[in-house]
Amino acid sequence: MRVSFRAKLMTIVGSAALAFVVILTVSAVTASRVDAQLTAIQDRHLPKIDLEARLDAQFDRLQRSFQDAVAAHDIDALERTRSIEDALLAQLDGARQVVTPADLDALRVAIEDYYAAAHGVSRRIIDGETGEALVDRMAVMQAKQARTRVLLKETTRFNRAELTEAFAAAKRAQVAASELRLGVVIACLAFVVFLSLWLSRGTIASLDSLATGLARFGKGDFDKSIEVTTSDELGDLAGHANAMAKSLERVHGERERTAWLKTGQASLAEELRGELEPEEVARRATALVARHIDAPAAAVYVLASDGSFRLFGRHAYAAGDAASDAAPSFRPEEGLVGQASMIHDITVVTDPPAGYLRVRSGLGEAPPTAIVLLPLVHEGRVTGVMEFALFKPWSERAAELLVSVRESIAIAIEVARARSAMRTLLAETQEQAVRLSTQEEQLRATNEELEVQQEELRHTNDALTLQTAILETQRRGLEAKNVEVEDARRRLEEKASELTAVSAYKSQFLANMSHELRTPLNSMLLLSQLLAENETGNLTAKQVEFAKTVHGAGNDLLALINEVLDLAKVEAGKQQLRVEVVPLRDIADRARRAFEPLASRKGLALVVDVAPGLPEEIATDRQRLTQILDNLLANAIKFTEHGEVALRFGTSQAGTRLAIAVADTGVGIAPEHRERVFAPFEQVESSSDRRYGGTGLGLTIARELASLLGGELQLESVFGKGTTFTCYLPLDGPTQPSATRSATPASGVAASPLQRAESVARSVLVVDDPERFHASDERFAGKKVLLVDDDMRAVYALSAALRAKGLEVVVADDGRAALTALGAQPDVAAVLMDVMMPEMDGYEATRRIRAMARFRTLPIIALTAKAMKGDRAKCLESGASDYLEKPVDVARLLTMLYSWLTRPPIVRSDQP
Ligand code: ADP
């Protein structure tokens, strides 16, 4: 049964307390018994001792108060004696415990008796009574007084024996009480001691074994636990102590392991201190770790740059060991080392196969019990593998040590490698530094040279600055000169423009003159032609012959006028070039077509030859080129009677220019005339011998045109044998003519005076092929044509030609008249509208006609000046159906008229 230590203590203390209470009770009871004895003595015997004296004294006081009242004769004092008597009686009553009641009553009666007698006597004396009676009374009173005294003595007499007896009884009671107390005390003590002994049996033994055990634990001996049999707090304490011992033992083991690890790590750190080569680091680390984990043999492999693991260091292998024959390097996954490098954990191979490795010492040799492979991991990368051979079984703490040091070893090896690399680099750097300092020295030398050169340069620069200043002065002088030159240029320009103006006046004059000449000439040509045709047959042969002569002379005059006009324009530099791409073949064909009939009529052969290898086409003004060639060919045929005329296309000797040669086998030109033929109005044969006709202007114009086209015209001739004119032209087209040459704008709005003059000059009908329209034409029979022109000569000539074709012609001399005429004769089938008229011009008239709905489709042919391109567009804009250049080509006019008259009416889409 478990009785706790506390319960035992409580029991002992409780029983002791109980014994104490018993002892106290017994003592109190016996003491109170003795006390009662003593109290009885005190209450009964001791008050009697002084009662007599007190009663005597009070009684004496009563006697004296009577005497005093009598002596003073004071009734009041007499009355006051009663209080004294009352006090005496009260004292008597207080002694009731020690005096028997009978004695007490007798004494009281005696006192009252005496008081009454004494009070009576005293009253009589105070009242002054004398006599016998009084003396008798006084004697009675004294007897009563004596008797009271005796009674008083007897009543208060002290009994000694009784008192002694009372003390003896008290003493006996005292002794009995002491004996009882002693007995009780001894009994209680015995009980308590017994109980204590009984309860504490076993505790001491437990305490002993506890103390011994704890002392053992204190010394670090935890092998035996404390044995306590009692089932109480001591038992618990022993249990706790054992538990504490166990945990202490654990902590101790832990500390020892940690200390071992720390020692291992610290000695490794100590071992690897200093600037070691990587192999030395690997070797030292392997040796130390092997010693620390009691591995008799070890090796270390380190990751090389080619990804394999190289043997870096060995520990305790002797020559002839199996491992020393092993490969000095492993590739990843190759062998145990390679395998270990692939996994990051320690690999333990227990009981390696026989013959794998034998560890040998001077005394013997044995196979290891385990092979341990430790990958050296740093930043998640395996940089090496350590291999250990063990005799002892593999322990947890060895594994812990290996894991804790492997990163340090990896880092140490890497640091050592980096350091060795750095040392190499440093050596290189130092070498470079030496080289650099050499180069620096060279540079310094170069620099000094450069400085010298710089100094020279500075000198040169100074010289240059000086020259610049001089140049600046010169420049300023030049600027001043420039201003003067500019002034001169401006003056020259003014002169030039004056000259241009003069030239323009001259050209205009020529143009006007040509126009004035050509207009009547055309009428003359037409009419002489009509006369020569003699349709009515009323002219004589002679008259017809005259008419023909007039017509021929007129034609010559017209040609002359045209050439004069051309020359005027070329000389004034007003000829405009229209450069286009011209196929050489076209030029050749056209020349052949135009001159073949003429040549064959004279019995001449016309040879046209284009040399191979020539460009297909050239950029030039087709019309001007044609004009040049026409002139040359016409001359060649004209001045050749026998043989041939040849047109040859080739290149100049340098091959840079196109050479077009016109060669004939004609009369030739004498050397002295060769320059003259190019002069205007010059002809070689005398003016009297004019069998060839001509004006003497053709070659002049041709040469001018050739130079306008960027080329030149050359002449070779053998007098009497033949002549060759060669026109050289640039292959890449004429250079753009100068500003003065092309000053004429294409638009008619801002046409120069010259252009206007030209247009006027050309605005006259040219009848160039009269035989084509000599007969009336069925197609035009009865058709009415309105002819609008202010120039009555033109009207006359044109209307004559039209009427000859059977057309009915209505005439109006300006736009307004045309409108009126149209209003009066709505059956007009076509209108020929001259654009240049006073009052209302052709454009306006055309617009107004078109504004009338019924004339929407009426064919209106505008007659416009040749050069005024703007005018043509303007004609069509104003609503003209078609246009024709002046001088009017009658054949074209008739063709055009026919096509318009027979065409189904079409409203022009661009008309409002
Ligand atoms: P024309 O209109 O009079 O022919 P040209 O200026 O064309 O005027 O010629 C000037 C003169 O040069 C001619 O009159 C003629 O005497 C001479 N001439 C021109 N071409 C030839 C030629 N192929 N053979 C001989 N003489 C020529």
mmCIF file of N, CA and C in Angstrom, residues 207-299:
data_model
loop_
_atom_site.group_PDB
_atom_site.id
_atom_site.type_symbol
_atom_site.label_atom_id
_atom_site.label_comp_id
_atom_site.label_asym_id
_atom_site.label_seq_id
_atom_site.Cartn_x
_atom_site.Cartn_y
_atom_site.Cartn_z
ATOM 1 N N LEU A 207 16.684 7.004 1.322
ATOM 2 C CA LEU A 207 17.487 8.230 1.238
ATOM 3 C C LEU A 207 18.946 7.891 0.964
ATOM 4 N N ASP A 208 19.409 6.842 1.641
ATOM 5 C CA ASP A 208 20.788 6.409 1.479
ATOM 6 C C ASP A 208 21.083 6.059 0.031
ATOM 7 N N SER A 209 20.201 5.164 -0.484
ATOM 8 C CA SER A 209 20.495 4.717 -1.856
ATOM 9 C C SER A 209 20.351 5.880 -2.833
ATOM 10 N N LEU A 210 19.414 6.799 -2.533
ATOM 11 C CA LEU A 210 19.231 7.996 -3.376
ATOM 12 C C LEU A 210 20.507 8.828 -3.395
ATOM 13 N N ALA A 211 21.038 9.077 -2.176
ATOM 14 C CA ALA A 211 22.243 9.907 -2.048
ATOM 15 C C ALA A 211 23.391 9.267 -2.811
ATOM 16 N N THR A 212 23.556 7.970 -2.635
ATOM 17 C CA THR A 212 24.667 7.287 -3.312
ATOM 18 C C THR A 212 24.509 7.418 -4.837
ATOM 19 N N GLY A 213 23.266 7.158 -5.261
ATOM 20 C CA GLY A 213 22.986 7.213 -6.721
ATOM 21 C C GLY A 213 23.308 8.581 -7.282
ATOM 22 N N LEU A 214 22.800 9.619 -6.579
ATOM 23 C CA LEU A 214 23.011 10.983 -7.084
ATOM 24 C C LEU A 214 24.501 11.312 -7.131
ATOM 25 N N ALA A 215 25.196 10.870 -6.099
ATOM 26 C CA ALA A 215 26.637 11.116 -6.076
ATOM 27 C C ALA A 215 27.287 10.468 -7.296
ATOM 28 N N ARG A 216 26.834 9.262 -7.643
ATOM 29 C CA ARG A 216 27.373 8.555 -8.794
ATOM 30 C C ARG A 216 27.085 9.338 -10.092
ATOM 31 N N PHE A 217 25.820 9.769 -10.200
ATOM 32 C CA PHE A 217 25.442 10.559 -11.399
ATOM 33 C C PHE A 217 26.314 11.790 -11.514
ATOM 34 N N GLY A 218 26.523 12.416 -10.331
ATOM 35 C CA GLY A 218 27.351 13.628 -10.309
ATOM 36 C C GLY A 218 28.722 13.383 -10.904
ATOM 37 N N LYS A 219 29.194 12.178 -10.693
ATOM 38 C CA LYS A 219 30.533 11.876 -11.210
ATOM 39 C C LYS A 219 30.483 11.471 -12.684
ATOM 40 N N GLY A 220 29.237 11.461 -13.221
ATOM 41 C CA GLY A 220 29.115 11.133 -14.653
ATOM 42 C C GLY A 220 28.965 9.652 -14.888
ATOM 43 N N ASP A 221 28.677 8.923 -13.786
ATOM 44 C CA ASP A 221 28.493 7.480 -13.951
ATOM 45 C C ASP A 221 27.001 7.220 -14.041
ATOM 46 N N PHE A 222 26.545 6.929 -15.294
ATOM 47 C CA PHE A 222 25.101 6.728 -15.472
ATOM 48 C C PHE A 222 24.779 5.280 -15.761
ATOM 49 N N ASP A 223 25.742 4.372 -15.413
ATOM 50 C CA ASP A 223 25.526 2.974 -15.802
ATOM 51 C C ASP A 223 24.405 2.327 -15.014
ATOM 52 N N LYS A 224 24.442 2.560 -13.665
ATOM 53 C CA LYS A 224 23.414 1.918 -12.825
ATOM 54 C C LYS A 224 22.399 2.962 -12.411
ATOM 55 N N SER A 225 21.132 2.542 -12.391
ATOM 56 C CA SER A 225 20.127 3.506 -11.947
ATOM 57 C C SER A 225 19.902 3.315 -10.439
ATOM 58 N N ILE A 226 19.251 4.304 -9.829
ATOM 59 C CA ILE A 226 19.021 4.255 -8.367
ATOM 60 C C ILE A 226 17.867 3.299 -8.102
ATOM 61 N N GLU A 227 18.068 2.403 -7.058
ATOM 62 C CA GLU A 227 16.984 1.456 -6.734
ATOM 63 C C GLU A 227 16.304 1.905 -5.469
ATOM 64 N N VAL A 228 15.060 2.243 -5.470
ATOM 65 C CA VAL A 228 14.319 2.642 -4.261
ATOM 66 C C VAL A 228 13.058 1.827 -4.225
ATOM 67 N N THR A 229 12.849 1.158 -3.039
ATOM 68 C CA THR A 229 11.722 0.233 -2.979
ATOM 69 C C THR A 229 10.471 0.907 -2.476
ATOM 70 N N THR A 230 10.671 1.993 -1.691
ATOM 71 C CA THR A 230 9.490 2.624 -1.082
ATOM 72 C C THR A 230 8.605 3.215 -2.165
ATOM 73 N N SER A 231 7.346 3.107 -1.784
ATOM 74 C CA SER A 231 6.388 3.646 -2.747
ATOM 75 C C SER A 231 5.872 4.968 -2.221
ATOM 76 N N ASP A 232 6.744 5.952 -2.223
ATOM 77 C CA ASP A 232 6.346 7.296 -1.767
ATOM 78 C C ASP A 232 7.111 8.338 -2.578
ATOM 79 N N GLU A 233 7.186 9.558 -2.021
ATOM 80 C CA GLU A 233 7.858 10.629 -2.758
ATOM 81 C C GLU A 233 9.311 10.287 -3.034
ATOM 82 N N LEU A 234 9.926 9.574 -2.145
ATOM 83 C CA LEU A 234 11.322 9.215 -2.370
ATOM 84 C C LEU A 234 11.448 8.297 -3.573
ATOM 85 N N GLY A 235 10.479 7.399 -3.635
ATOM 86 C CA GLY A 235 10.440 6.511 -4.809
ATOM 87 C C GLY A 235 10.328 7.337 -6.080
ATOM 88 N N ASP A 236 9.400 8.328 -6.038
ATOM 89 C CA ASP A 236 9.229 9.207 -7.208
ATOM 90 C C ASP A 236 10.535 9.925 -7.510
ATOM 91 N N LEU A 237 11.144 10.463 -6.433
ATOM 92 C CA LEU A 237 12.386 11.226 -6.589
ATOM 93 C C LEU A 237 13.442 10.376 -7.268
ATOM 94 N N ALA A 238 13.529 9.116 -6.840
ATOM 95 C CA ALA A 238 14.523 8.210 -7.438
ATOM 96 C C ALA A 238 14.209 8.039 -8.919
ATOM 97 N N GLY A 239 12.916 7.866 -9.188
ATOM 98 C CA GLY A 239 12.496 7.725 -10.605
ATOM 99 C C GLY A 239 12.948 8.929 -11.418
ATOM 100 N N HIS A 240 12.650 10.165 -10.893
ATOM 101 C CA HIS A 240 13.021 11.392 -11.613
ATOM 102 C C HIS A 240 14.517 11.472 -11.787
ATOM 103 N N ALA A 241 15.238 11.094 -10.716
ATOM 104 C CA ALA A 241 16.698 11.164 -10.776
ATOM 105 C C ALA A 241 17.209 10.242 -11.869
ATOM 106 N N ASN A 242 16.582 9.049 -11.960
ATOM 107 C CA ASN A 242 17.004 8.116 -13.005
ATOM 108 C C ASN A 242 16.752 8.699 -14.393
ATOM 109 N N ALA A 243 15.543 9.327 -14.536
ATOM 110 C CA ALA A 243 15.212 9.939 -15.839
ATOM 111 C C ALA A 243 16.224 11.024 -16.184
ATOM 112 N N MET A 244 16.523 11.851 -15.136
ATOM 113 C CA MET A 244 17.481 12.936 -15.343
ATOM 114 C C MET A 244 18.837 12.361 -15.772
ATOM 115 N N ALA A 245 19.192 11.263 -15.124
ATOM 116 C CA ALA A 245 20.474 10.645 -15.442
ATOM 117 C C ALA A 245 20.483 10.216 -16.904
ATOM 118 N N LYS A 246 19.304 9.684 -17.303
ATOM 119 C CA LYS A 246 19.257 9.209 -18.692
ATOM 120 C C LYS A 246 19.457 10.358 -19.657
ATOM 121 N N SER A 247 18.713 11.474 -19.406
ATOM 122 C CA SER A 247 18.825 12.585 -20.363
ATOM 123 C C SER A 247 20.215 13.209 -20.303
ATOM 124 N N LEU A 248 20.794 13.201 -19.082
ATOM 125 C CA LEU A 248 22.169 13.709 -18.962
ATOM 126 C C LEU A 248 23.120 12.856 -19.788
ATOM 127 N N GLU A 249 22.846 11.570 -19.729
ATOM 128 C CA GLU A 249 23.702 10.641 -20.458
ATOM 129 C C GLU A 249 23.618 10.938 -21.963
ATOM 130 N N ARG A 250 22.333 11.232 -22.406
ATOM 131 C CA ARG A 250 22.123 11.518 -23.828
ATOM 132 C C ARG A 250 22.878 12.789 -24.233
ATOM 133 N N VAL A 251 22.678 13.844 -23.396
ATOM 134 C CA VAL A 251 23.319 15.137 -23.674
ATOM 135 C C VAL A 251 24.835 14.968 -23.742
ATOM 136 N N HIS A 252 25.317 14.164 -22.828
ATOM 137 C CA HIS A 252 26.748 13.921 -22.754
ATOM 138 C C HIS A 252 27.252 13.332 -24.071
ATOM 139 N N GLY A 253 26.477 12.291 -24.537
ATOM 140 C CA GLY A 253 26.848 11.624 -25.794
ATOM 141 C C GLY A 253 26.819 12.616 -26.942
ATOM 142 N N GLU A 254 25.746 13.418 -26.927
ATOM 143 C CA GLU A 254 25.575 14.411 -27.998
ATOM 144 C C GLU A 254 26.756 15.356 -28.029
ATOM 145 N N ARG A 255 27.134 15.811 -26.802
ATOM 146 C CA ARG A 255 28.211 16.792 -26.697
ATOM 147 C C ARG A 255 29.533 16.190 -27.176
ATOM 148 N N GLU A 256 29.669 14.967 -26.826
ATOM 149 C CA GLU A 256 30.901 14.295 -27.216
ATOM 150 C C GLU A 256 30.992 14.192 -28.745
ATOM 151 N N ARG A 257 29.805 13.868 -29.360
ATOM 152 C CA ARG A 257 29.756 13.726 -30.810
ATOM 153 C C ARG A 257 30.051 15.085 -31.468
ATOM 154 N N THR A 258 29.378 16.134 -30.933
ATOM 155 C CA THR A 258 29.579 17.482 -31.476
ATOM 156 C C THR A 258 31.048 17.884 -31.352
ATOM 157 N N ALA A 259 31.594 17.579 -30.183
ATOM 158 C CA ALA A 259 32.997 17.944 -29.952
ATOM 159 C C ALA A 259 33.875 17.233 -30.964
ATOM 160 N N TRP A 260 33.511 15.979 -31.241
ATOM 161 C CA TRP A 260 34.303 15.183 -32.196
ATOM 162 C C TRP A 260 34.224 15.818 -33.588
ATOM 163 N N LEU A 261 32.945 16.195 -33.935
ATOM 164 C CA LEU A 261 32.732 16.821 -35.251
ATOM 165 C C LEU A 261 33.529 18.117 -35.344
ATOM 166 N N LYS A 262 33.399 18.913 -34.232
ATOM 167 C CA LYS A 262 34.057 20.236 -34.211
ATOM 168 C C LYS A 262 35.558 20.059 -34.356
ATOM 169 N N THR A 263 36.061 19.098 -33.623
ATOM 170 C CA THR A 263 37.496 18.857 -33.676
ATOM 171 C C THR A 263 37.911 18.531 -35.094
ATOM 172 N N GLY A 264 37.083 17.639 -35.686
ATOM 173 C CA GLY A 264 37.378 17.249 -37.066
ATOM 174 C C GLY A 264 37.392 18.461 -37.971
ATOM 175 N N GLN A 265 36.328 19.283 -37.878
ATOM 176 C CA GLN A 265 36.209 20.447 -38.772
ATOM 177 C C GLN A 265 37.342 21.427 -38.505
ATOM 178 N N ALA A 266 37.606 21.648 -37.181
ATOM 179 C CA ALA A 266 38.630 22.632 -36.822
ATOM 180 C C ALA A 266 39.991 22.172 -37.325
ATOM 181 N N SER A 267 40.283 20.861 -37.132
ATOM 182 C CA SER A 267 41.610 20.426 -37.572
ATOM 183 C C SER A 267 41.707 20.480 -39.088
ATOM 184 N N LEU A 268 40.558 20.262 -39.760
ATOM 185 C CA LEU A 268 40.585 20.365 -41.223
ATOM 186 C C LEU A 268 40.925 21.803 -41.629
ATOM 187 N N ALA A 269 40.206 22.757 -40.961
ATOM 188 C CA ALA A 269 40.447 24.177 -41.274
ATOM 189 C C ALA A 269 41.903 24.517 -41.027
ATOM 190 N N GLU A 270 42.430 23.992 -39.892
ATOM 191 C CA GLU A 270 43.827 24.262 -39.515
ATOM 192 C C GLU A 270 44.768 23.684 -40.582
ATOM 193 N N GLU A 271 44.412 22.482 -41.020
ATOM 194 C CA GLU A 271 45.254 21.756 -41.979
ATOM 195 C C GLU A 271 45.304 22.469 -43.328
ATOM 196 N N LEU A 272 44.140 23.084 -43.693
ATOM 197 C CA LEU A 272 44.061 23.675 -45.035
ATOM 198 C C LEU A 272 44.470 25.142 -45.047
ATOM 199 N N ARG A 273 44.949 25.614 -43.877
ATOM 200 C CA ARG A 273 45.316 27.038 -43.815
ATOM 201 C C ARG A 273 46.575 27.286 -44.651
ATOM 202 N N GLY A 274 46.685 28.448 -45.169
ATOM 203 C CA GLY A 274 47.891 28.784 -45.929
ATOM 204 C C GLY A 274 47.644 28.680 -47.427
ATOM 205 N N GLU A 275 48.593 29.170 -48.179
ATOM 206 C CA GLU A 275 48.432 29.195 -49.636
ATOM 207 C C GLU A 275 48.981 27.897 -50.208
ATOM 208 N N LEU A 276 48.092 26.902 -50.342
ATOM 209 C CA LEU A 276 48.535 25.570 -50.784
ATOM 210 C C LEU A 276 48.153 25.354 -52.241
ATOM 211 N N GLU A 277 48.891 24.459 -52.859
ATOM 212 C CA GLU A 277 48.551 24.066 -54.230
ATOM 213 C C GLU A 277 47.318 23.171 -54.156
ATOM 214 N N PRO A 278 46.506 23.100 -55.213
ATOM 215 C CA PRO A 278 45.283 22.298 -55.172
ATOM 216 C C PRO A 278 45.542 20.842 -54.786
ATOM 217 N N GLU A 279 46.648 20.239 -55.283
ATOM 218 C CA GLU A 279 46.928 18.837 -54.967
ATOM 219 C C GLU A 279 47.217 18.674 -53.482
ATOM 220 N N GLU A 280 47.922 19.669 -52.944
ATOM 221 C CA GLU A 280 48.271 19.612 -51.528
ATOM 222 C C GLU A 280 47.007 19.709 -50.688
ATOM 223 N N VAL A 281 46.101 20.600 -51.083
ATOM 224 C CA VAL A 281 44.829 20.749 -50.366
ATOM 225 C C VAL A 281 44.092 19.427 -50.374
ATOM 226 N N ALA A 282 43.983 18.826 -51.560
ATOM 227 C CA ALA A 282 43.232 17.578 -51.685
ATOM 228 C C ALA A 282 43.882 16.495 -50.832
ATOM 229 N N ARG A 283 45.225 16.433 -50.886
ATOM 230 C CA ARG A 283 45.928 15.383 -50.161
ATOM 231 C C ARG A 283 45.756 15.547 -48.653
ATOM 232 N N ARG A 284 45.957 16.775 -48.187
ATOM 233 C CA ARG A 284 45.848 17.029 -46.729
ATOM 234 C C ARG A 284 44.439 16.748 -46.250
ATOM 235 N N ALA A 285 43.425 17.236 -46.995
ATOM 236 C CA ALA A 285 42.037 17.056 -46.582
ATOM 237 C C ALA A 285 41.721 15.576 -46.496
ATOM 238 N N THR A 286 42.151 14.818 -47.504
ATOM 239 C CA THR A 286 41.857 13.385 -47.518
ATOM 240 C C THR A 286 42.504 12.702 -46.318
ATOM 241 N N ALA A 287 43.764 13.016 -46.076
ATOM 242 C CA ALA A 287 44.481 12.382 -44.974
ATOM 243 C C ALA A 287 43.803 12.700 -43.647
ATOM 244 N N LEU A 288 43.438 13.970 -43.479
ATOM 245 C CA LEU A 288 42.866 14.341 -42.178
ATOM 246 C C LEU A 288 41.532 13.668 -41.952
ATOM 247 N N VAL A 289 40.673 13.725 -42.966
ATOM 248 C CA VAL A 289 39.350 13.123 -42.798
ATOM 249 C C VAL A 289 39.511 11.625 -42.566
ATOM 250 N N ALA A 290 40.416 11.000 -43.317
ATOM 251 C CA ALA A 290 40.611 9.554 -43.156
ATOM 252 C C ALA A 290 41.054 9.231 -41.729
ATOM 253 N N ARG A 291 42.016 10.013 -41.215
ATOM 254 C CA ARG A 291 42.467 9.785 -39.824
ATOM 255 C C ARG A 291 41.312 9.936 -38.866
ATOM 256 N N HIS A 292 40.501 10.975 -39.083
ATOM 257 C CA HIS A 292 39.424 11.281 -38.140
ATOM 258 C C HIS A 292 38.347 10.215 -38.130
ATOM 259 N N ILE A 293 38.073 9.616 -39.259
ATOM 260 C CA ILE A 293 37.027 8.564 -39.249
ATOM 261 C C ILE A 293 37.643 7.170 -39.206
ATOM 262 N N ASP A 294 38.963 7.112 -38.910
ATOM 263 C CA ASP A 294 39.654 5.832 -38.785
ATOM 264 C C ASP A 294 39.620 5.041 -40.076
ATOM 265 N N ALA A 295 39.764 5.736 -41.194
ATOM 266 C CA ALA A 295 39.819 5.015 -42.460
ATOM 267 C C ALA A 295 41.276 4.765 -42.774
ATOM 268 N N PRO A 296 41.672 3.526 -42.939
ATOM 269 C CA PRO A 296 43.086 3.227 -43.174
ATOM 270 C C PRO A 296 43.554 3.647 -44.565
ATOM 271 N N ALA A 297 42.651 3.785 -45.518
ATOM 272 C CA ALA A 297 43.083 4.182 -46.862
ATOM 273 C C ALA A 297 42.048 5.109 -47.477
ATOM 274 N N ALA A 298 42.518 6.055 -48.299
ATOM 275 C CA ALA A 298 41.585 7.008 -48.913
ATOM 276 C C ALA A 298 42.197 7.575 -50.178
ATOM 277 N N ALA A 299 41.330 8.110 -51.054
ATOM 278 C CA ALA A 299 41.794 8.768 -52.289
ATOM 279 C C ALA A 299 40.830 9.894 -52.608
#
